[in-house]
Short mmCIF file of C-alpha atoms and ligand atoms in Angstrom, two decimals:
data_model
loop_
_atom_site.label_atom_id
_atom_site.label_comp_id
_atom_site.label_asym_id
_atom_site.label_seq_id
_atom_site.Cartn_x
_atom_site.Cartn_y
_atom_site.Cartn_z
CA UNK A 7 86.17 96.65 84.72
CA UNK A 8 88.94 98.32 86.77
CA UNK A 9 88.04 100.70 89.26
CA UNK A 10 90.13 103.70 90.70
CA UNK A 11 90.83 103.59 93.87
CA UNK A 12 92.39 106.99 93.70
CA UNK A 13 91.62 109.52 91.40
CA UNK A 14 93.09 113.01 91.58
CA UNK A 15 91.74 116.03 89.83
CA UNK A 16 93.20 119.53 88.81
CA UNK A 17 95.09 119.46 92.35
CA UNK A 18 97.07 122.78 93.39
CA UNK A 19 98.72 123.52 95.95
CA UNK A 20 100.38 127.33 97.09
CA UNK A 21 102.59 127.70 100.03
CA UNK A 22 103.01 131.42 101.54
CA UNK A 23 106.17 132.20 101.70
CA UNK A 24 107.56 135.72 102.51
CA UNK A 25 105.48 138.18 100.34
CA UNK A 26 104.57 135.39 97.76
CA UNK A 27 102.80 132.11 96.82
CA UNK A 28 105.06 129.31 96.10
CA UNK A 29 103.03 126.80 93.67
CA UNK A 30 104.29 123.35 94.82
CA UNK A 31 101.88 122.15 92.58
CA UNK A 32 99.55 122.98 90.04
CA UNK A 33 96.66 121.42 87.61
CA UNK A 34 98.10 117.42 88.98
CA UNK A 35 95.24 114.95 87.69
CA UNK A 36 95.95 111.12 87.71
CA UNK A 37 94.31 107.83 88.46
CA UNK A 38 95.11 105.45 90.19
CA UNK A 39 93.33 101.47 90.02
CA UNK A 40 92.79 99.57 92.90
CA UNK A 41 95.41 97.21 93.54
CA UNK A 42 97.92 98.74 91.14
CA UNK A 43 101.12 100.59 91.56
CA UNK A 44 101.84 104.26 90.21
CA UNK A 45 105.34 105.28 90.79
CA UNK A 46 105.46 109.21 90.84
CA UNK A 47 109.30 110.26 89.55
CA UNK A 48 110.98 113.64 89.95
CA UNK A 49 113.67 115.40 91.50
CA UNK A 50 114.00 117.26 95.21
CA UNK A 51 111.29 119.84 95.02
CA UNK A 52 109.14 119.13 92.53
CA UNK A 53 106.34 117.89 94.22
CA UNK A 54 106.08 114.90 94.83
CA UNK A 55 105.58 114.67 98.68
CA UNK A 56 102.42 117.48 98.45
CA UNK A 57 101.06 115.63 96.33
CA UNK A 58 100.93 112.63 98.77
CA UNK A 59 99.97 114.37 101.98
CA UNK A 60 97.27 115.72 99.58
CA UNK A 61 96.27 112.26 98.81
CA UNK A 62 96.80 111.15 102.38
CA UNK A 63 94.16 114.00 103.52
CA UNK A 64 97.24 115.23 105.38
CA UNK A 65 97.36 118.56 103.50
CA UNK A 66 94.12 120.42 101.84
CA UNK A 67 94.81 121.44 98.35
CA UNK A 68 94.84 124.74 97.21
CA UNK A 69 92.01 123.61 94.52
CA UNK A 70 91.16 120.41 93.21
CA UNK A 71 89.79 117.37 94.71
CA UNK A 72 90.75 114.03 96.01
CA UNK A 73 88.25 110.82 94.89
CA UNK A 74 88.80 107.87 97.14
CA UNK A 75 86.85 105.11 95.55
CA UNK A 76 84.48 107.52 94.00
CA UNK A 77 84.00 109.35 97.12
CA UNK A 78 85.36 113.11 97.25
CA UNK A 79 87.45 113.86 100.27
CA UNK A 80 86.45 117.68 101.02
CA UNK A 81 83.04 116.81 100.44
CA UNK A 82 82.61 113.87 102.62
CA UNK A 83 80.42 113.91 105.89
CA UNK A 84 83.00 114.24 108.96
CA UNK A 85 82.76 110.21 109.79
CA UNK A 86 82.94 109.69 106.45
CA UNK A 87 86.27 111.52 105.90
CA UNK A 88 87.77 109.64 108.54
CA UNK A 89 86.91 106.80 107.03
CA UNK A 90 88.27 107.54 103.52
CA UNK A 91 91.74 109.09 105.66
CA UNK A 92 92.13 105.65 107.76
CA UNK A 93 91.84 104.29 104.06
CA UNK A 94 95.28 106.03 102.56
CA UNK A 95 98.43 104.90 104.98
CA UNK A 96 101.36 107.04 104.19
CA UNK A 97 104.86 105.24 104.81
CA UNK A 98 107.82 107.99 104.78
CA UNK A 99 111.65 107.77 104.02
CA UNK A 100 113.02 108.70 107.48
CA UNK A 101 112.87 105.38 109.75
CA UNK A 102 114.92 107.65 112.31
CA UNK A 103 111.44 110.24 112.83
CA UNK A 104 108.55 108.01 112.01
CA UNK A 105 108.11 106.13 115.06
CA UNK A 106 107.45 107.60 118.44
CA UNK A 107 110.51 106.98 120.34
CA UNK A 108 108.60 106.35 123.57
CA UNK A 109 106.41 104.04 122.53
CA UNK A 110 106.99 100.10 122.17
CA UNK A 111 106.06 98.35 118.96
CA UNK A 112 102.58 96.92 120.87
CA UNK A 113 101.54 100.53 121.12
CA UNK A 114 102.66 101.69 117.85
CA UNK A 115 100.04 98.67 116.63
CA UNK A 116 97.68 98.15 119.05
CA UNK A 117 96.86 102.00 120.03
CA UNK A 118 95.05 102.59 115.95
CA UNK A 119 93.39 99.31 116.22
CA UNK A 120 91.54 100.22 118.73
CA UNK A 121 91.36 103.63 118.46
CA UNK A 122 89.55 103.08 115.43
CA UNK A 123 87.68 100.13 116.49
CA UNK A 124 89.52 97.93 113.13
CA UNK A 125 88.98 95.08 116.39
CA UNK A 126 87.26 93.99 119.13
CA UNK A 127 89.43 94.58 122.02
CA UNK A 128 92.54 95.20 123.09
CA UNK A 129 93.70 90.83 122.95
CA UNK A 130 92.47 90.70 119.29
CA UNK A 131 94.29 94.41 118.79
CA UNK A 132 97.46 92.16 120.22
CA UNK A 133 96.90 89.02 117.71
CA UNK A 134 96.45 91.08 114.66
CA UNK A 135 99.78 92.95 115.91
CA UNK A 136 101.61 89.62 115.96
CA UNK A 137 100.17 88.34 112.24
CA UNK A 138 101.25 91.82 110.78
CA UNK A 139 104.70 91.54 112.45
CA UNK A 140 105.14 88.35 110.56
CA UNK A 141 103.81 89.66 107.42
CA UNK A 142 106.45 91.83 106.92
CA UNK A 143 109.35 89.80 108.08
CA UNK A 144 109.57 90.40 111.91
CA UNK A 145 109.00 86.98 113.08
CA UNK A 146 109.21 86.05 116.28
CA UNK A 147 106.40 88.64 116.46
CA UNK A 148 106.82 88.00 120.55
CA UNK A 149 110.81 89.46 119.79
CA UNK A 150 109.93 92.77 118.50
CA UNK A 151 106.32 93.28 120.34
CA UNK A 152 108.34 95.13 123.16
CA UNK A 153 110.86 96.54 121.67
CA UNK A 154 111.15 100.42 121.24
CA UNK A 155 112.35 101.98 117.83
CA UNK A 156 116.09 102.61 119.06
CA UNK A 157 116.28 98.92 120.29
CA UNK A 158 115.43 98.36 116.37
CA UNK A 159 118.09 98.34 113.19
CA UNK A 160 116.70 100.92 110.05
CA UNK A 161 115.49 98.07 108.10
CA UNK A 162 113.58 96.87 111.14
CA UNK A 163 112.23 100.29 111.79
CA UNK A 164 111.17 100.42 108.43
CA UNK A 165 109.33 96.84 108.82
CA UNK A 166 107.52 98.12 111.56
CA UNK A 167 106.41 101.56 109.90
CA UNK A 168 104.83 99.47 106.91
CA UNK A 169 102.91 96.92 109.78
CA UNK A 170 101.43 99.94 111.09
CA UNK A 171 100.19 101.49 107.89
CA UNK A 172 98.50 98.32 107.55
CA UNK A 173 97.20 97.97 110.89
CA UNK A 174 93.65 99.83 109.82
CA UNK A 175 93.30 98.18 106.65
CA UNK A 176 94.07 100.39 103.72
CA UNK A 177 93.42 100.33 100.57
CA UNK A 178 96.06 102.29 99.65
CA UNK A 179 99.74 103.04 100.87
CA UNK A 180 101.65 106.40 99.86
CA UNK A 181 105.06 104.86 99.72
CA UNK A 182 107.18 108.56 100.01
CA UNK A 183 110.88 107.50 99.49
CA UNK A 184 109.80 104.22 101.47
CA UNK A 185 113.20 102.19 100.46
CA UNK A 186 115.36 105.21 99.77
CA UNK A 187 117.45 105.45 103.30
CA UNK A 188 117.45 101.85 103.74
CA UNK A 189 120.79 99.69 103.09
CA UNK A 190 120.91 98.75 99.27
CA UNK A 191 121.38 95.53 100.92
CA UNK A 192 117.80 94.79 102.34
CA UNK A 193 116.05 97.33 99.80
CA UNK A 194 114.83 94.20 97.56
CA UNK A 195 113.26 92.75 100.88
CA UNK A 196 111.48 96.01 101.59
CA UNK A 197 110.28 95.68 98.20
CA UNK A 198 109.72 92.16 98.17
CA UNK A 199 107.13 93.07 101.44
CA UNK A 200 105.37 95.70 99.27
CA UNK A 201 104.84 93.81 96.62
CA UNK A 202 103.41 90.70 98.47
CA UNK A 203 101.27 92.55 100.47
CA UNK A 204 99.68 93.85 97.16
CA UNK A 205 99.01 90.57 95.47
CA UNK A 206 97.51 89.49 99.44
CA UNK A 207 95.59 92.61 100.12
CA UNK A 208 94.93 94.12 96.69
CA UNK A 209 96.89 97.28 98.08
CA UNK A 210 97.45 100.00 95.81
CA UNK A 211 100.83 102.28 96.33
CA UNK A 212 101.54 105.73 95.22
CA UNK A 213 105.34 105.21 95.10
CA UNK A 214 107.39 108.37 95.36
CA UNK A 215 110.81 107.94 93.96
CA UNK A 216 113.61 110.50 92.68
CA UNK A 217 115.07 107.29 91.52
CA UNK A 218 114.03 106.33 87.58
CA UNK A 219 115.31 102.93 87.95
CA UNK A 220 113.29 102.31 91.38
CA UNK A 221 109.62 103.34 89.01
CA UNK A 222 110.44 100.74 86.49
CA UNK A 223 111.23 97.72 88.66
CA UNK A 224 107.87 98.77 91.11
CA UNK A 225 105.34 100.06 88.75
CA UNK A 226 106.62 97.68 85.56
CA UNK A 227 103.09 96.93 85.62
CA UNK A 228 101.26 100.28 85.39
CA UNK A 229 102.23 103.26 85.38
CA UNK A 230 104.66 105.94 86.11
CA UNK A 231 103.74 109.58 86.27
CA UNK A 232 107.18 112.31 86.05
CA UNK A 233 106.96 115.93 87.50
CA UNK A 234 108.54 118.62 87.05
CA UNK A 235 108.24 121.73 88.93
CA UNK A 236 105.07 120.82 90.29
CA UNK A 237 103.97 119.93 87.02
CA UNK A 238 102.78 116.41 85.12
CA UNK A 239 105.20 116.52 82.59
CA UNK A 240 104.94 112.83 81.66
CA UNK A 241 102.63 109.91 82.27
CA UNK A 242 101.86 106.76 80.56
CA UNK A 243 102.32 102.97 81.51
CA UNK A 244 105.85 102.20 82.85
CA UNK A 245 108.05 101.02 79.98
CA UNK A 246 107.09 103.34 77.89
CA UNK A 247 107.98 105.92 79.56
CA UNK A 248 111.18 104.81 80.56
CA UNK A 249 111.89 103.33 77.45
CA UNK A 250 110.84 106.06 75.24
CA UNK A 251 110.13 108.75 76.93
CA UNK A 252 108.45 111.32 75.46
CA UNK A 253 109.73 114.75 77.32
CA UNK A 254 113.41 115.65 77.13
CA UNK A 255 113.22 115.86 81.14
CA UNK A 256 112.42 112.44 81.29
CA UNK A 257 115.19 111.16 79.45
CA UNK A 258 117.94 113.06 81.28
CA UNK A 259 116.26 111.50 84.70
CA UNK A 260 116.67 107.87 82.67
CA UNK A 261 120.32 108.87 81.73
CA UNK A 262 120.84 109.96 84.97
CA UNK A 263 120.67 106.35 85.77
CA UNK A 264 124.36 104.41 85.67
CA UNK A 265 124.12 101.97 82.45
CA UNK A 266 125.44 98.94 83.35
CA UNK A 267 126.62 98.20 80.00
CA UNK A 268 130.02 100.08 79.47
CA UNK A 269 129.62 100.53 75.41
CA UNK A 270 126.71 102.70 76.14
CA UNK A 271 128.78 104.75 79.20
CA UNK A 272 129.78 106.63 75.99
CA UNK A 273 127.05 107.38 74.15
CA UNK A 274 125.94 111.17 73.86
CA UNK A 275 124.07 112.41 76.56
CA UNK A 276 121.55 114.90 76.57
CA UNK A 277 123.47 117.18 78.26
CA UNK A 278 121.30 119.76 80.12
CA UNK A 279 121.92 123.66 79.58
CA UNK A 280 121.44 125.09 83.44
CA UNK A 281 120.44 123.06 86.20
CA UNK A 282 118.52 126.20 87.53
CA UNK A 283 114.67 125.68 88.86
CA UNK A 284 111.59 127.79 87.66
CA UNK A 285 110.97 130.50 90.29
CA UNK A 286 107.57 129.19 91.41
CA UNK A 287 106.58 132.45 93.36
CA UNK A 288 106.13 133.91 89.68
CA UNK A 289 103.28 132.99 86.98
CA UNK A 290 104.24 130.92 84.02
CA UNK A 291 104.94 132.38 80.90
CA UNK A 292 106.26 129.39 78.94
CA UNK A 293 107.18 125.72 79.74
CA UNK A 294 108.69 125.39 83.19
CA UNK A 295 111.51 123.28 81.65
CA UNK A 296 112.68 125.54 79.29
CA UNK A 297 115.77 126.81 81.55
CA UNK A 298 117.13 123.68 81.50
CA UNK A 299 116.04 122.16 77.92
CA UNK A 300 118.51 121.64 75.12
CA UNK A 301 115.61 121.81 72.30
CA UNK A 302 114.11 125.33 74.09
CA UNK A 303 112.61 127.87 70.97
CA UNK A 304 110.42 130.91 71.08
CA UNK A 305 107.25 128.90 71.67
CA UNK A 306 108.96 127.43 74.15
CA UNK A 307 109.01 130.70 76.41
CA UNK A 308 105.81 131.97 75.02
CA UNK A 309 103.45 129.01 75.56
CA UNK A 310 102.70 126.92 78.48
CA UNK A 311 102.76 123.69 77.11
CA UNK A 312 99.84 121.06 78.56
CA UNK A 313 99.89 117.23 78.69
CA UNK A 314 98.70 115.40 75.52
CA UNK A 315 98.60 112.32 73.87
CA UNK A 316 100.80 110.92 71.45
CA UNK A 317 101.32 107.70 70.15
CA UNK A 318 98.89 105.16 71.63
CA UNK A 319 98.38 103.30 74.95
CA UNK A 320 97.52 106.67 76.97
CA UNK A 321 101.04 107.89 76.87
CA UNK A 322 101.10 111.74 77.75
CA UNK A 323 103.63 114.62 77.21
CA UNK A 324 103.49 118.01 78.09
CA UNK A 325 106.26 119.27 75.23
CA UNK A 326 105.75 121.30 72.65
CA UNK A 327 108.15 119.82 70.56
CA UNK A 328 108.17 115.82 71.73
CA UNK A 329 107.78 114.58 68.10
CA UNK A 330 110.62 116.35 66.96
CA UNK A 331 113.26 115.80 69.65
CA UNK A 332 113.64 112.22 70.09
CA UNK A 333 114.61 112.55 66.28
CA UNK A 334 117.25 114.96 66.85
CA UNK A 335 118.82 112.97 69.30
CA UNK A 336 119.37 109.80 67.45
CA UNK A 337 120.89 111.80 64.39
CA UNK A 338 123.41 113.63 66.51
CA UNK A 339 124.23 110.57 68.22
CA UNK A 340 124.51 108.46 64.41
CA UNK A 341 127.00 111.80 63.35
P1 ADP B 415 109.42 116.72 96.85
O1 ADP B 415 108.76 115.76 97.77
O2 ADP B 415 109.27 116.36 95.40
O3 ADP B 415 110.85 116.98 97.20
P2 ADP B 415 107.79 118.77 98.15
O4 ADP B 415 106.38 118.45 97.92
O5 ADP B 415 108.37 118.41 99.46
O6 ADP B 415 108.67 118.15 96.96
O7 ADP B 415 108.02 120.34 97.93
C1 ADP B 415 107.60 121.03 96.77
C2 ADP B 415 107.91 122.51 96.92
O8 ADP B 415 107.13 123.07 97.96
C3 ADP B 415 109.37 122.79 97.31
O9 ADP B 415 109.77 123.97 96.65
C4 ADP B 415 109.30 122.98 98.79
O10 ADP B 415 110.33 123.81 99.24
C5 ADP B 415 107.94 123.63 98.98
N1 ADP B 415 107.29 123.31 100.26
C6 ADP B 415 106.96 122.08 100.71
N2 ADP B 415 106.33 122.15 101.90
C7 ADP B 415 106.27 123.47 102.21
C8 ADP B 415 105.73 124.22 103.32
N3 ADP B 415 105.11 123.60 104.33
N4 ADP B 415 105.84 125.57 103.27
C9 ADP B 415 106.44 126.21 102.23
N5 ADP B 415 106.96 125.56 101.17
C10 ADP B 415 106.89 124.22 101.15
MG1 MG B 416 109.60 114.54 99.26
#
């Protein structure tokens, strides 16, 4: 039977700001099984990168708690919180800030390896270095070993960021934006890395992406959760969601995505009404979406709308009105 290797439960998060509470994030639950990849879609803002550092044991939720492999994180002994941190490896978009500048690859490497006793001394810290360097493509290993980051190309920097997430053995890697400064060029390498390193180590990523078309190629098979204003708004296993999603949200962020086929440049869009976000700092009186959603009514504003099934294969949609619209759609775009 699978097991989760992540599980996340009723997660919240509030930042102060000025006189109010911003809520970055609010009632997030989601699993996640070991050795699997969930991508985690949504625009700027919406959440995405809380919910990670949340994940990561970076950032203590508001409410809610963190399971890592059955274990909860603010409940854990102090050891054993360490433990279940070294566990989640977080790899971030900006190459250009994620290294220490004045530090040479060996350090970046070696320093957590023994720091956290993953190996015996400092020569076996250096050997382990050298294997990870050539798992992810930086081969000679003795080439890059003393190089610092600036002496290093983005892709490269990149390379070495995932090598050290890796360094203390995780089980799973928050991939925030991971390929999303890199060259379009060597992005399919990047990804190429990821993806090996799961079918060698039985990693499992949280893969943050504002980019629809990213989710579907890296979490094709699982699943891909979509937020919205801090909100699950749609989760369910990849193609389905993507294919037919179920929340009008989701389908602008597919549309959103050039079609490569120009017959369908001209098909009608679901053209959104205000591109205006929720104010957070204020309590909810209706769906969060509503501002921006082409199929708003009364209920709409009056009821918060939560995530349900529909359909079958665990597909969930947190729309009031998600077996009517699809509908709609296809008969304006038949008139
Ligand atoms: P994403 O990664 O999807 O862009 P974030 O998680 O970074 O979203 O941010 C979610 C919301 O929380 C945004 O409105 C952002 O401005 C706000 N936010 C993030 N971090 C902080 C912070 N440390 N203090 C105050 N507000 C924050
Ligand atoms: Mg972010």
């Amino acid at each position: 039977m699978a097991t989760n290797v992540v599980q996340g439960k009723d997660l919240a998060q509030q930042y102060r700001v000025g006189q109010g509470n911003l809520r970055a994030l609010d009632g997030v639950s989601f699993e996640l099984e070991t050795g699997r990849s969930l991508a985690i879609v949504g625009e700027s803002g919406c959440g995405k990168s809380t919910l990670g550092k949340i994940i990561a044991g970076i950032v203590e939720p508001t409410q809610g708690s963190v399971y890592i492999e059955g274990e909860n994180l603010s409940q854990a002994s102090k050891t054993e919180a360490i433990k279940l941190r070294l566990s989640v490896q977080v790899v971030q978009q900006d190459v250009y800030s994620s290294l220490n500048p004045r530090r040479r690859v060996s350090g970046i490497l070696c320093d957590p390896m023994v720091y956290h006793r993953i190996v015996r001394n400092r020569k076996a810290a250096a050997d382990r270095a050298a294997e990870l360097l050539d798992m992810v493509g930086l081969s000679p290993a003795s080439d890059f070993l003393q190089r610092f980051s600036y002496q290093m190309s983005g892709g490269q920097r990149q390379r070495v960021a995932i090598a050290r997430a890796l360094c203390v053995n995780p089980k799973i890697v928050v991939a925030d934006e991971a390929v999303s400064m890199i060259d379009m060029s060597l992005r399919s390498s990047i990804l190429n890395i990821f993806q090996r390193l799961q079918d060698d180590m039985g990693i499992a990523y949280m893969f943050i992406t504002h980019d629809v078309a990213l989710a579907r190629y890296f979490a094709r098979d699982y699943r891909t959760m979509v937020m919205y204003a801090g909100k699950v708004i749609e989760l369910g296993p990849t193609e389905a969601v993507v294919d037919h999603p179920l929340h009008p949200y989701t389908r602008m962020l597919c549309e959103a995505v050039p079609d490569p086929d120009p017959a369908n440049r001209h098909a009608l869009r679901l053209v959104p009404k205000a591109s205006d976000l929720p104010d957070l700092t204020q309590p909810d009186t209706g769906c969060r979406f509503r501002a921006r959603c082409p199929f708003e009514t009364s209920q709409c504003s009056n009821e918060v709308p939560i995530l349900r099934t529909l359909g079958e294969g665990g597909h969930w949609v947190a729309c009031h009105h998600a077996e009517e619209w699809p509908g709609m759609v296809e008969q304006a775009q038949e008139a």
